[in-house]
Amino acid sequence: MRILVHTGKGGVGKTSISAATAVRCAELGLKTIVISTDTAHSLADSFDMPIGPEPVQLMDNLWAQEVDARYSMEKYWGRIQQYFVQLMAQRGVEEIVAEEVTILPGLEEGAHLLWINQYYQDNAFDVLIVDAAPTAETLRLLSLPDASRWWINKIISLARNMGRVLRPLKPLVGADMPDVESLDSVQGLFDTLDRVRGILSDPEISTMRLVINPERMVIKETQRTYTYLNLYGYVTDAVLINRVIPEAVTDPYFAAWKDLHRQNMSIIEEAFGDLPKFKAPLFEQEMGGVDSLRRLADALYGDVNPAQRLYDGLTHSINREPDGAYVLNVPLPFADKSDLDVYRSADELTLRVGPYRRNIILPHALWNLEIGEARFVEQTLRIKFPAAPAKSR
């Protein structure tokens, strides 16, 4: 099974591209499902067909689903949550309040990941396409397994220990303690989130695709997304450039926009290096319905099968060493050390290789760290950021 995650700034056309990609995969004979994890769903509008919280078949080989967080939480979390609601109700907490406060941190986002796990485990589809929420929400979603680990390690362990100590005293103190089965269910829930992290970070199974418009603000945010995806170990294999004004448009009104798009296309080339870049024009109409989605897919992919892995090369990565230092690794095959220069601003690193430049947006964790050393080893530029003393940090 192949999993394709489309992410990018809000309003760049992720949903249309996800729907068009799904149509192309289905027409290639691949059993395909496309799901939307954006709370402001518009997948049904793209297909111009009704879609619900469970999969709906739209055409041969194609299913679609708009994930509803509340519906999903009831499906996966309902039994466990009910236990905690009853426990709080015994302490005088109103049921409607108890239901709100017993939602675990990040669980609404995590509900989307549980569907991905289900489809992967069932192996009923050849391709799963994720129309992801805007970048900030998507990054929270993808980092959720890391964030949830604190909860499971601290809170659940504490509950287990308290249960062992206090359960024999229940007749005296009148306290209901979490039973082992409920705690195991919570543990299993977060184990599933960890498993999805492994699925999404395996390049043989999953790849991230950046949807972008040739606009400077969009490019900057997408660069940050690209860097953070590398930081969390998720592989990006393509940049999908949407709504480019065609050269055939001769109306003077669009002349300045065309020039701006040309300039910004060169920035995209610098920012994303060797990643394959697929372009779709700004069409004269909205993308709604299968026919228009098919037209978008033709313009974007040509003869390329979007389900295949589009890039096998290495992208930059950020790793943390045992001493707390961060190391930025940038593969530069065929580069010569004498042709390399590095320029640094607070949140951005610019690499010059001969006449070419590459801009890398740094994650927030590196903003206040100085470059300790930069070495070019085995065709890879390794830039080390030593951990700052706690006071200076």
Tab-separated table of N, CA and C in Angstrom, residues 1 33 35 37 53-55 65-69 71-73 75-76 110-122 128 192 196:
chain	number	residue	atom	x	y	z
A	1	MET	N	0.844	-1.195	0.000
A	1	MET	CA	0.000	0.000	0.000
A	1	MET	C	0.876	1.241	0.000
A	33	ILE	N	-8.314	5.249	-1.937
A	33	ILE	CA	-9.169	5.982	-1.014
A	33	ILE	C	-8.488	7.309	-0.700
A	35	ILE	N	-8.764	10.615	1.911
A	35	ILE	CA	-9.408	11.071	3.135
A	35	ILE	C	-8.968	12.503	3.435
A	37	THR	N	-8.306	15.265	6.393
A	37	THR	CA	-8.110	15.438	7.833
A	37	THR	C	-8.259	16.897	8.243
A	53	PRO	N	-18.416	10.635	7.209
A	53	PRO	CA	-17.327	10.234	8.096
A	53	PRO	C	-16.867	8.795	7.907
A	54	GLU	N	-17.622	8.022	7.129
A	54	GLU	CA	-17.204	6.671	6.730
A	54	GLU	C	-16.957	6.681	5.226
A	55	PRO	N	-16.142	5.741	4.710
A	55	PRO	CA	-15.816	5.738	3.272
A	55	PRO	C	-17.057	5.612	2.395
A	65	GLN	N	-13.518	9.923	2.011
A	65	GLN	CA	-13.991	10.031	3.394
A	65	GLN	C	-13.551	11.375	3.967
A	66	GLU	N	-14.472	12.057	4.629
A	66	GLU	CA	-14.129	13.266	5.373
A	66	GLU	C	-14.131	12.912	6.853
A	67	VAL	N	-12.941	12.791	7.419
A	67	VAL	CA	-12.803	12.302	8.794
A	67	VAL	C	-13.417	13.314	9.757
A	68	ASP	N	-14.355	12.836	10.577
A	68	ASP	CA	-14.977	13.666	11.602
A	68	ASP	C	-14.340	13.314	12.940
A	69	ALA	N	-13.686	14.290	13.569
A	69	ALA	CA	-12.920	14.017	14.786
A	69	ALA	C	-13.809	13.454	15.891
A	71	TYR	N	-16.747	11.923	15.648
A	71	TYR	CA	-17.202	10.581	15.278
A	71	TYR	C	-16.084	9.566	15.504
A	72	SER	N	-14.859	9.934	15.106
A	72	SER	CA	-13.722	9.023	15.222
A	72	SER	C	-13.359	8.775	16.682
A	73	MET	N	-13.451	9.824	17.503
A	73	MET	CA	-13.119	9.640	18.922
A	73	MET	C	-14.124	8.703	19.586
A	75	LYS	N	-15.673	6.354	18.084
A	75	LYS	CA	-15.399	5.019	17.531
A	75	LYS	C	-14.208	4.355	18.223
A	76	TYR	N	-13.146	5.146	18.465
A	76	TYR	CA	-11.908	4.563	18.981
A	76	TYR	C	-11.686	4.798	20.477
A	110	GLY	N	-5.252	12.902	16.764
A	110	GLY	CA	-4.869	11.492	16.695
A	110	GLY	C	-5.920	10.616	16.058
A	111	ALA	N	-7.182	11.044	16.113
A	111	ALA	CA	-8.249	10.251	15.498
A	111	ALA	C	-7.987	10.046	14.017
A	112	HIS	N	-7.404	11.051	13.363
A	112	HIS	CA	-7.092	10.911	11.940
A	112	HIS	C	-6.042	9.822	11.725
A	113	LEU	N	-5.044	9.787	12.610
A	113	LEU	CA	-3.983	8.790	12.464
A	113	LEU	C	-4.521	7.373	12.652
A	114	LEU	N	-5.532	7.218	13.493
A	114	LEU	CA	-6.084	5.886	13.735
A	114	LEU	C	-6.753	5.329	12.476
A	115	TRP	N	-7.369	6.195	11.671
A	115	TRP	CA	-7.944	5.731	10.404
A	115	TRP	C	-6.838	5.270	9.457
A	116	ILE	N	-5.745	6.036	9.418
A	116	ILE	CA	-4.624	5.635	8.556
A	116	ILE	C	-4.115	4.270	8.967
A	117	ASN	N	-4.000	4.036	10.266
A	117	ASN	CA	-3.543	2.725	10.753
A	117	ASN	C	-4.516	1.629	10.337
A	118	GLN	N	-5.815	1.902	10.455
A	118	GLN	CA	-6.808	0.882	10.095
A	118	GLN	C	-6.679	0.483	8.631
A	119	TYR	N	-6.572	1.475	7.738
A	119	TYR	CA	-6.496	1.156	6.314
A	119	TYR	C	-5.199	0.425	5.981
A	120	TYR	N	-4.130	0.784	6.675
A	120	TYR	CA	-2.859	0.093	6.421
A	120	TYR	C	-2.938	-1.355	6.897
A	121	GLN	N	-3.522	-1.562	8.076
A	121	GLN	CA	-3.621	-2.921	8.618
A	121	GLN	C	-4.556	-3.783	7.769
A	122	ASP	N	-5.679	-3.198	7.329
A	122	ASP	CA	-6.642	-3.969	6.525
A	122	ASP	C	-6.084	-4.304	5.145
A	128	LEU	N	-3.590	5.156	-0.455
A	128	LEU	CA	-4.307	6.026	0.477
A	128	LEU	C	-3.761	7.438	0.297
A	192	THR	N	-0.701	2.491	19.056
A	192	THR	CA	-1.154	2.608	17.665
A	192	THR	C	-0.631	3.886	17.033
A	196	VAL	N	1.673	4.273	13.694
A	196	VAL	CA	1.397	5.116	12.521
A	196	VAL	C	2.609	5.989	12.214
